[in-house]
Amino acid sequence: GVLQTGAMHLRSATLTRNNLANGNYQGVATTLNTLTNPVSGSQSGSVLRYSGLFPENFIKTNPQVSTSVMESNIGHSNYHSVQTQVSLRPIAGVSLQATYTFSRNLAQAPNGGPNGTGATYTDPTDRMADYTLANSHRQHAFVNYGTFSLPLGPGKTFFRNSTGFWARLAEDWQTSWILNLTSGSPGNISAQSMLYGLGVPDIVGPFDVNDKDYVWAEDAREGNFFTDSDGQPKYVKRRDPQCTNTAYVMPALSGNCTLNAIATRDGQVVLQTPLPGKRGTLGLNRIENLGTWAFDMAIQKRVMIGETRSFTVRLDASNIFNHPTPGQQAGFAPGLGTADLSLQSAFPSLGVINNKTGQRRFQLKARIDF
């Protein structure tokens, strides 16, 4: 005796109401396509597909297929660079090589697919709209490595007149180093996907992708990629305005909407989740993450113990300056130089960095050559 409609049940069912409130209509369609009838026997199966009221492919074009893969080279990438190299042949015991690369790496599918296989597009019918910086893009890369034979031992600057045991002890000391300086990787501010995939937010206020000021205060538990002059986070998360917009979310479902927006500390919204069926206006990979650098050194001593035999001892020091590399903890694989840039993460502000890696390490090696 009580009026029942399909819409009423969609709004009240746990399986569908949260997706409805958050504009995730793909999730709603998936639930309807796979929702099974609890009745056993010939009546069991998908509720819609076995109702006799709808065709087999009413929701999914090929309902008999769980997963399908298309193999094709439908994407492309372009890499442009200027590469320079300077080499110094051994002079006064010093030899080195330095390389610098200025590059731009663009790809039509910048994020790839699961485990790096395949490609994900925001809209498969408009793939060029995703043509942007590839995840492997690094605008600047500088590498310098070299060796320095210490001027010690017979005929050298120091201990030039030494002989016997003291000469063997002083000679054949050599140091080496490797310096790596690299620009940051492209960072993607992500929002809930409202079309096909790779969801990014809409720009609705003054937001400059280049306005970054990274600060991690001493003794603080975390740092932030976007900070004000007082060192506090510039952008905070708040409930997305569309959660209370009755044109997109019914009042009965407002409490189930969990979408976030990004606002300044004075409350002005600058980024928000795109409306259902729309793609965000920010674009993919618009942020440059923090650059990384590392400096490793080694020192070794070779001693001749006969005409055909020698003994070498070597000490390697990785990250000799004990320089920490900040990053975002992502499971067990922290991303070097990356910040949390997701609208839907649990962090209260945009750009949180809560992990550091790169402790100094020493390794002692010994070798006999004969």
CSV table of C-alpha atoms in Angstrom, one decimal:
chain,number,residue,atom,x,y,z
A,1,GLY,CA,0.0,0.0,0.0
A,2,VAL,CA,3.0,2.3,0.0
A,3,LEU,CA,4.2,3.8,-3.3
A,4,GLN,CA,7.4,2.3,-4.4
A,5,THR,CA,9.7,3.6,-7.1
A,6,GLY,CA,13.1,2.5,-8.4
A,7,ALA,CA,14.5,6.0,-7.7
A,8,MET,CA,13.3,5.8,-4.0
A,9,HIS,CA,15.2,2.5,-3.6
A,10,LEU,CA,18.4,3.9,-5.3
A,11,ARG,CA,18.4,6.8,-2.8
A,12,SER,CA,17.9,4.6,0.2
A,13,ALA,CA,20.1,1.6,-0.7
A,14,THR,CA,23.6,1.6,0.8
A,15,LEU,CA,25.0,0.2,-2.4
A,16,THR,CA,23.9,3.2,-4.5
A,17,ARG,CA,23.1,6.3,-2.3
A,18,ASN,CA,26.7,7.3,-1.7
A,19,ASN,CA,27.6,7.1,-5.4
A,20,LEU,CA,24.5,9.1,-6.3
A,21,ALA,CA,25.4,11.8,-3.7
A,22,ASN,CA,28.9,12.1,-5.1
A,23,GLY,CA,27.9,12.1,-8.7
A,24,ASN,CA,29.5,8.8,-9.4
A,25,TYR,CA,27.0,7.6,-11.9
A,26,GLN,CA,29.4,5.1,-13.4
A,27,GLY,CA,29.4,3.4,-10.0
A,28,VAL,CA,25.6,3.4,-9.9
A,29,ALA,CA,25.5,1.8,-13.4
A,30,THR,CA,28.0,-0.8,-12.4
A,31,THR,CA,25.9,-1.7,-9.3
A,32,LEU,CA,22.7,-2.0,-11.4
A,33,ASN,CA,24.5,-4.1,-14.0
A,34,THR,CA,25.9,-6.6,-11.4
A,35,LEU,CA,23.2,-6.6,-8.7
A,36,THR,CA,22.1,-10.2,-8.3
A,37,ASN,CA,18.8,-11.6,-7.4
A,38,PRO,CA,19.0,-13.5,-4.1
A,39,VAL,CA,16.4,-16.0,-5.2
A,40,SER,CA,18.0,-19.4,-6.0
A,41,GLY,CA,17.3,-21.5,-9.0
A,42,SER,CA,16.3,-20.2,-12.4
A,43,GLN,CA,15.5,-16.8,-11.0
A,44,SER,CA,19.0,-16.0,-9.8
A,45,GLY,CA,21.2,-13.7,-11.7
A,46,SER,CA,21.4,-10.0,-12.5
A,47,VAL,CA,18.2,-8.2,-11.5
A,48,LEU,CA,17.9,-6.1,-14.6
A,49,ARG,CA,19.2,-8.6,-17.1
A,50,TYR,CA,16.8,-11.3,-16.0
A,51,SER,CA,13.8,-9.2,-15.3
A,52,GLY,CA,12.5,-9.5,-18.9
A,53,LEU,CA,11.9,-5.7,-19.0
A,54,PHE,CA,15.2,-4.6,-20.4
A,55,PRO,CA,17.6,-5.9,-23.1
A,56,GLU,CA,20.7,-7.7,-22.1
A,57,ASN,CA,22.9,-4.7,-23.0
A,58,PHE,CA,20.7,-2.0,-21.4
A,59,ILE,CA,23.5,-0.8,-19.2
A,60,LYS,CA,26.7,-2.5,-20.4
A,61,THR,CA,27.4,-3.0,-24.1
A,62,ASN,CA,28.9,-6.4,-23.7
A,63,PRO,CA,27.5,-7.8,-20.3
A,64,GLN,CA,29.0,-11.2,-20.9
A,65,VAL,CA,32.5,-9.7,-20.8
A,66,SER,CA,34.0,-8.9,-17.4
A,67,THR,CA,37.2,-7.2,-18.7
A,68,SER,CA,38.3,-6.5,-22.2
A,69,VAL,CA,41.7,-5.2,-23.4
A,70,MET,CA,42.4,-3.5,-26.7
A,71,GLU,CA,45.9,-3.7,-28.0
A,72,SER,CA,46.8,-0.8,-30.2
A,73,ASN,CA,49.2,2.1,-30.5
A,74,ILE,CA,46.5,4.7,-30.1
A,75,GLY,CA,48.7,7.1,-28.1
A,76,HIS,CA,52.0,8.8,-28.8
A,77,SER,CA,54.7,10.8,-27.1
A,78,ASN,CA,57.4,13.4,-28.0
A,79,TYR,CA,60.7,14.0,-26.3
A,80,HIS,CA,62.8,17.1,-27.1
A,81,SER,CA,66.0,18.0,-25.4
A,82,VAL,CA,69.3,19.9,-25.5
A,83,GLN,CA,72.2,17.9,-24.2
A,84,THR,CA,75.6,19.1,-23.3
A,85,GLN,CA,78.7,17.3,-22.0
A,86,VAL,CA,82.1,18.5,-20.7
A,87,SER,CA,84.9,16.1,-20.1
A,88,LEU,CA,88.3,16.8,-18.4
A,89,ARG,CA,91.1,14.3,-19.2
A,90,PRO,CA,93.4,13.5,-16.2
A,91,ILE,CA,95.2,16.7,-15.3
A,92,ALA,CA,97.2,16.8,-12.0
A,93,GLY,CA,95.3,13.7,-10.9
A,94,VAL,CA,91.9,15.1,-11.6
A,95,SER,CA,89.4,13.7,-14.2
A,96,LEU,CA,85.8,14.5,-14.5
A,97,GLN,CA,82.7,14.6,-16.8
A,98,ALA,CA,79.7,16.7,-16.5
A,99,THR,CA,76.4,16.4,-18.4
A,100,TYR,CA,73.4,18.7,-18.5
A,101,THR,CA,70.1,18.0,-20.2
A,102,PHE,CA,67.3,20.5,-20.7
A,103,SER,CA,64.2,18.5,-22.0
A,104,ARG,CA,60.5,18.3,-22.4
A,105,ASN,CA,58.7,14.9,-22.5
A,106,LEU,CA,55.1,15.0,-23.6
A,107,ALA,CA,52.7,12.1,-23.9
A,108,GLN,CA,49.1,11.5,-24.9
A,109,ALA,CA,48.5,9.2,-22.1
A,110,PRO,CA,50.8,10.6,-19.3
A,111,ASN,CA,49.7,8.3,-16.5
A,112,GLY,CA,49.6,4.9,-18.3
A,113,GLY,CA,47.6,2.0,-17.0
A,114,PRO,CA,47.9,-0.5,-14.1
A,115,ASN,CA,51.5,-1.6,-13.6
A,116,GLY,CA,52.6,0.7,-16.4
A,117,THR,CA,50.7,-1.3,-19.1
A,118,GLY,CA,48.1,0.3,-21.3
A,119,ALA,CA,46.7,3.8,-21.1
A,120,THR,CA,43.9,5.6,-19.3
A,121,TYR,CA,42.1,8.5,-20.9
A,122,THR,CA,39.8,11.0,-19.5
A,123,ASP,CA,37.6,10.6,-22.6
A,124,PRO,CA,38.6,7.9,-25.1
A,125,THR,CA,36.8,9.8,-27.9
A,126,ASP,CA,39.0,12.9,-27.3
A,127,ARG,CA,42.4,11.4,-26.5
A,128,MET,CA,44.4,14.5,-27.5
A,129,ALA,CA,42.9,16.4,-24.7
A,130,ASP,CA,45.1,14.4,-22.4
A,131,TYR,CA,48.3,15.3,-24.3
A,132,THR,CA,50.5,16.8,-21.6
A,133,LEU,CA,53.7,16.3,-19.6
A,134,ALA,CA,54.6,12.6,-19.1
A,135,ASN,CA,55.3,11.3,-15.7
A,136,SER,CA,59.0,10.7,-16.7
A,137,HIS,CA,59.4,14.4,-17.6
A,138,ARG,CA,62.3,16.2,-15.9
A,139,GLN,CA,63.0,19.6,-17.2
A,140,HIS,CA,66.6,19.9,-15.9
A,141,ALA,CA,69.1,17.1,-15.2
A,142,PHE,CA,72.7,17.6,-14.2
A,143,VAL,CA,75.2,14.8,-13.5
A,144,ASN,CA,78.8,15.2,-12.6
A,145,TYR,CA,81.3,12.4,-11.7
A,146,GLY,CA,85.0,12.3,-11.5
A,147,THR,CA,88.1,11.1,-9.7
A,148,PHE,CA,91.0,12.7,-7.9
A,149,SER,CA,94.3,10.9,-7.2
A,150,LEU,CA,95.7,12.3,-4.0
A,151,PRO,CA,99.1,13.9,-4.4
A,152,LEU,CA,100.7,11.6,-1.9
A,153,GLY,CA,103.7,9.3,-2.2
A,154,PRO,CA,107.1,9.3,-4.0
A,155,GLY,CA,107.5,12.1,-6.5
A,156,LYS,CA,104.2,13.8,-5.5
A,157,THR,CA,103.5,17.0,-3.6
A,158,PHE,CA,103.4,15.3,-0.2
A,159,PHE,CA,105.8,12.6,1.0
A,160,ARG,CA,107.7,12.9,-2.2
A,161,ASN,CA,110.9,11.5,-0.7
A,162,SER,CA,109.3,8.6,1.2
A,163,THR,CA,110.6,5.1,0.6
A,164,GLY,CA,109.8,1.5,1.7
A,165,PHE,CA,106.8,1.0,4.0
A,166,TRP,CA,105.9,4.7,4.3
A,167,ALA,CA,106.0,5.1,0.5
A,168,ARG,CA,103.6,2.1,0.0
A,169,LEU,CA,101.3,3.5,2.7
A,170,ALA,CA,101.2,7.0,1.2
A,171,GLU,CA,100.8,6.2,-2.5
A,172,ASP,CA,97.8,5.2,-4.6
A,173,TRP,CA,95.1,7.0,-2.7
A,174,GLN,CA,92.1,8.0,-4.9
A,175,THR,CA,88.8,9.6,-4.3
A,176,SER,CA,85.7,9.7,-6.6
A,177,TRP,CA,82.3,11.4,-6.5
A,178,ILE,CA,78.9,11.4,-8.3
A,179,LEU,CA,76.6,14.4,-8.1
A,180,ASN,CA,73.0,14.2,-9.4
A,181,LEU,CA,70.7,17.2,-9.6
A,182,THR,CA,67.2,16.7,-11.1
A,183,SER,CA,64.1,18.8,-11.5
A,184,GLY,CA,60.9,17.6,-9.9
A,185,SER,CA,58.5,15.2,-11.6
A,186,PRO,CA,55.1,16.4,-12.9
A,187,GLY,CA,52.5,16.5,-10.1
A,188,ASN,CA,48.8,15.9,-10.8
A,189,ILE,CA,46.1,17.5,-8.6
A,190,SER,CA,43.4,14.8,-8.7
A,191,ALA,CA,39.7,14.9,-8.1
A,192,GLN,CA,37.0,12.3,-8.3
A,193,SER,CA,36.6,11.1,-11.9
A,194,MET,CA,33.3,12.5,-13.3
A,195,LEU,CA,33.6,11.3,-16.9
A,196,TYR,CA,35.8,8.3,-17.7
A,197,GLY,CA,39.0,8.6,-15.7
A,198,LEU,CA,41.9,10.8,-14.6
A,199,GLY,CA,39.7,13.3,-12.8
A,200,VAL,CA,41.1,16.8,-12.1
A,201,PRO,CA,39.3,19.7,-10.5
A,202,ASP,CA,37.7,22.9,-12.0
A,203,ILE,CA,39.5,26.2,-11.4
A,204,VAL,CA,36.9,28.5,-9.8
A,205,GLY,CA,39.2,31.0,-8.1
A,206,PRO,CA,42.7,32.5,-8.2
A,207,PHE,CA,45.0,29.5,-8.3
A,208,ASP,CA,48.6,29.8,-9.7
A,209,VAL,CA,50.2,26.4,-10.4
A,210,ASN,CA,53.7,28.1,-10.1
A,211,ASP,CA,52.9,29.7,-6.8
A,212,LYS,CA,54.7,27.2,-4.6
A,213,ASP,CA,56.7,27.7,-1.4
A,214,TYR,CA,57.7,24.4,0.3
A,215,VAL,CA,58.2,24.6,4.1
A,216,TRP,CA,58.9,21.8,6.6
A,217,ALA,CA,59.4,23.5,10.0
A,218,GLU,CA,61.9,22.0,12.4
A,219,ASP,CA,60.5,19.3,14.7
A,220,ALA,CA,57.2,19.4,12.7
A,221,ARG,CA,55.6,16.1,11.8
A,222,GLU,CA,55.0,17.1,8.2
A,223,GLY,CA,55.7,19.9,5.7
A,224,ASN,CA,53.6,21.5,3.0
A,225,PHE,CA,54.1,22.2,-0.7
A,226,PHE,CA,52.0,25.4,-0.6
A,227,THR,CA,52.6,27.7,2.3
A,228,ASP,CA,51.9,31.4,3.1
A,229,SER,CA,54.5,33.8,4.4
A,230,ASP,CA,53.8,32.6,8.0
A,231,GLY,CA,54.7,29.0,7.1
A,232,GLN,CA,51.2,27.8,7.4
A,233,PRO,CA,49.4,25.8,4.6
A,234,LYS,CA,47.9,28.1,2.0
A,235,TYR,CA,45.1,25.8,0.8
A,236,VAL,CA,42.8,23.9,3.0
A,237,LYS,CA,40.1,21.3,2.2
A,238,ARG,CA,36.4,22.0,2.7
A,239,ARG,CA,33.2,20.4,1.7
A,240,ASP,CA,32.5,20.8,-2.0
A,241,PRO,CA,29.8,23.4,-2.8
A,242,GLN,CA,28.0,20.9,-5.0
A,243,CYS,CA,27.2,18.8,-1.9
A,244,THR,CA,24.7,21.4,-1.0
A,245,ASN,CA,23.7,22.3,-4.5
A,246,THR,CA,20.2,20.8,-5.0
A,247,ALA,CA,20.6,21.0,-8.8
A,248,TYR,CA,23.1,18.1,-8.5
A,249,VAL,CA,22.5,16.5,-5.1
A,250,MET,CA,19.1,15.8,-3.7
A,251,PRO,CA,18.5,17.2,-0.2
A,252,ALA,CA,17.9,13.7,1.1
A,253,LEU,CA,21.4,12.7,-0.1
A,254,SER,CA,23.3,15.8,1.0
A,255,GLY,CA,24.6,14.1,4.1
A,256,ASN,CA,26.1,11.3,2.0
A,257,CYS,CA,28.2,13.6,-0.2
A,258,THR,CA,31.9,13.4,0.7
A,259,LEU,CA,33.3,15.5,-2.1
A,260,ASN,CA,36.0,18.0,-1.2
A,261,ALA,CA,37.0,21.4,-2.6
A,262,ILE,CA,40.2,23.4,-2.1
A,263,ALA,CA,39.9,26.9,-0.5
A,264,THR,CA,42.2,29.6,0.8
A,265,ARG,CA,42.4,30.1,4.5
A,266,ASP,CA,39.9,32.9,4.3
A,267,GLY,CA,37.4,30.5,2.8
A,268,GLN,CA,37.5,31.4,-1.0
A,269,VAL,CA,37.1,28.2,-3.0
A,270,VAL,CA,39.7,27.9,-5.8
A,271,LEU,CA,39.4,24.3,-6.9
A,272,GLN,CA,36.4,22.1,-6.8
A,273,THR,CA,35.3,18.7,-8.1
A,274,PRO,CA,33.9,19.0,-11.6
A,275,LEU,CA,30.2,18.5,-12.0
A,276,PRO,CA,28.9,15.1,-13.1
A,277,GLY,CA,29.7,14.2,-16.7
A,278,LYS,CA,32.3,17.0,-17.0
A,279,ARG,CA,36.0,17.1,-17.2
A,280,GLY,CA,38.0,19.4,-14.9
A,281,THR,CA,39.5,22.6,-16.3
A,282,LEU,CA,42.8,22.4,-14.4
A,283,GLY,CA,44.4,19.8,-16.8
A,284,LEU,CA,46.8,17.0,-16.1
A,285,ASN,CA,50.2,17.2,-14.5
A,286,ARG,CA,50.3,20.9,-14.0
A,287,ILE,CA,52.4,21.0,-10.9
A,288,GLU,CA,56.2,20.5,-10.7
A,289,ASN,CA,57.2,18.5,-7.6
A,290,LEU,CA,60.3,19.1,-5.6
A,291,GLY,CA,63.6,18.5,-7.3
A,292,THR,CA,66.0,15.9,-5.9
A,293,TRP,CA,69.7,15.9,-5.5
A,294,ALA,CA,72.3,13.3,-4.2
A,295,PHE,CA,76.0,13.4,-3.6
A,296,ASP,CA,78.0,10.2,-3.2
A,297,MET,CA,81.7,9.8,-2.6
A,298,ALA,CA,84.3,7.1,-2.3
A,299,ILE,CA,87.9,6.7,-1.3
A,300,GLN,CA,90.2,3.8,-2.0
A,301,LYS,CA,93.7,2.7,-1.3
A,302,ARG,CA,95.6,0.2,-3.4
A,303,VAL,CA,98.7,-1.6,-2.1
A,304,MET,CA,101.0,-3.6,-4.3
A,305,ILE,CA,101.9,-6.9,-2.6
A,306,GLY,CA,104.0,-8.2,-5.4
A,307,GLU,CA,104.7,-7.7,-9.1
A,308,THR,CA,101.4,-9.3,-10.1
A,309,ARG,CA,99.2,-8.9,-7.0
A,310,SER,CA,97.6,-6.0,-5.3
A,311,PHE,CA,95.2,-5.4,-2.4
A,312,THR,CA,92.5,-2.7,-2.6
A,313,VAL,CA,90.4,-1.4,0.2
A,314,ARG,CA,87.5,1.0,-0.6
A,315,LEU,CA,85.0,3.0,1.4
A,316,ASP,CA,81.8,4.1,-0.3
A,317,ALA,CA,79.6,6.8,1.2
A,318,SER,CA,76.1,7.2,-0.2
A,319,ASN,CA,74.4,10.6,0.4
A,320,ILE,CA,77.5,11.8,2.2
A,321,PHE,CA,75.9,15.1,3.4
A,322,ASN,CA,73.0,13.1,4.9
A,323,HIS,CA,70.6,15.2,2.8
A,324,PRO,CA,66.9,14.1,3.3
A,325,THR,CA,64.6,13.9,0.3
A,326,PRO,CA,61.1,14.8,1.3
A,327,GLY,CA,58.2,13.0,-0.3
A,328,GLN,CA,54.7,11.6,0.2
A,329,GLN,CA,54.3,8.2,1.9
A,330,ALA,CA,52.4,6.0,-0.6
A,331,GLY,CA,52.1,2.6,1.0
A,332,PHE,CA,55.6,1.1,1.2
A,333,ALA,CA,57.1,3.2,-1.8
A,334,PRO,CA,57.4,6.9,-0.9
A,335,GLY,CA,57.5,9.2,-3.9
A,336,LEU,CA,60.7,11.3,-4.0
A,337,GLY,CA,59.8,15.0,-4.0
A,338,THR,CA,56.1,14.4,-4.3
A,339,ALA,CA,53.3,15.9,-2.2
A,340,ASP,CA,49.7,14.8,-1.5
A,341,LEU,CA,47.7,16.5,-4.3
A,342,SER,CA,44.4,14.7,-4.0
A,343,LEU,CA,41.2,16.5,-3.2
A,344,GLN,CA,39.8,13.3,-1.7
A,345,SER,CA,42.7,12.3,0.6
A,346,ALA,CA,42.4,12.4,4.4
A,347,PHE,CA,44.8,15.3,4.9
A,348,PRO,CA,43.2,18.6,5.9
A,349,SER,CA,45.3,20.7,3.5
A,350,LEU,CA,46.6,20.4,-0.1
A,351,GLY,CA,50.2,19.6,-0.6
A,352,VAL,CA,51.1,17.7,2.5
A,353,ILE,CA,54.5,16.0,2.6
A,354,ASN,CA,54.9,13.6,5.5
A,355,ASN,CA,57.9,11.5,4.7
A,356,LYS,CA,61.7,11.8,4.3
A,357,THR,CA,64.1,9.3,2.8
A,358,GLY,CA,67.9,9.3,2.1
A,359,GLN,CA,70.0,8.5,5.1
A,360,ARG,CA,73.8,8.5,4.8
A,361,ARG,CA,75.3,5.0,4.4
A,362,PHE,CA,78.8,3.6,4.4
A,363,GLN,CA,80.1,0.4,2.8
A,364,LEU,CA,83.5,-1.0,3.2
A,365,LYS,CA,84.9,-3.3,0.5
A,366,ALA,CA,88.2,-5.2,0.1
A,367,ARG,CA,89.6,-6.9,-3.0
A,368,ILE,CA,92.7,-8.8,-4.0
A,369,ASP,CA,93.8,-8.7,-7.6
A,370,PHE,CA,96.1,-11.4,-8.9
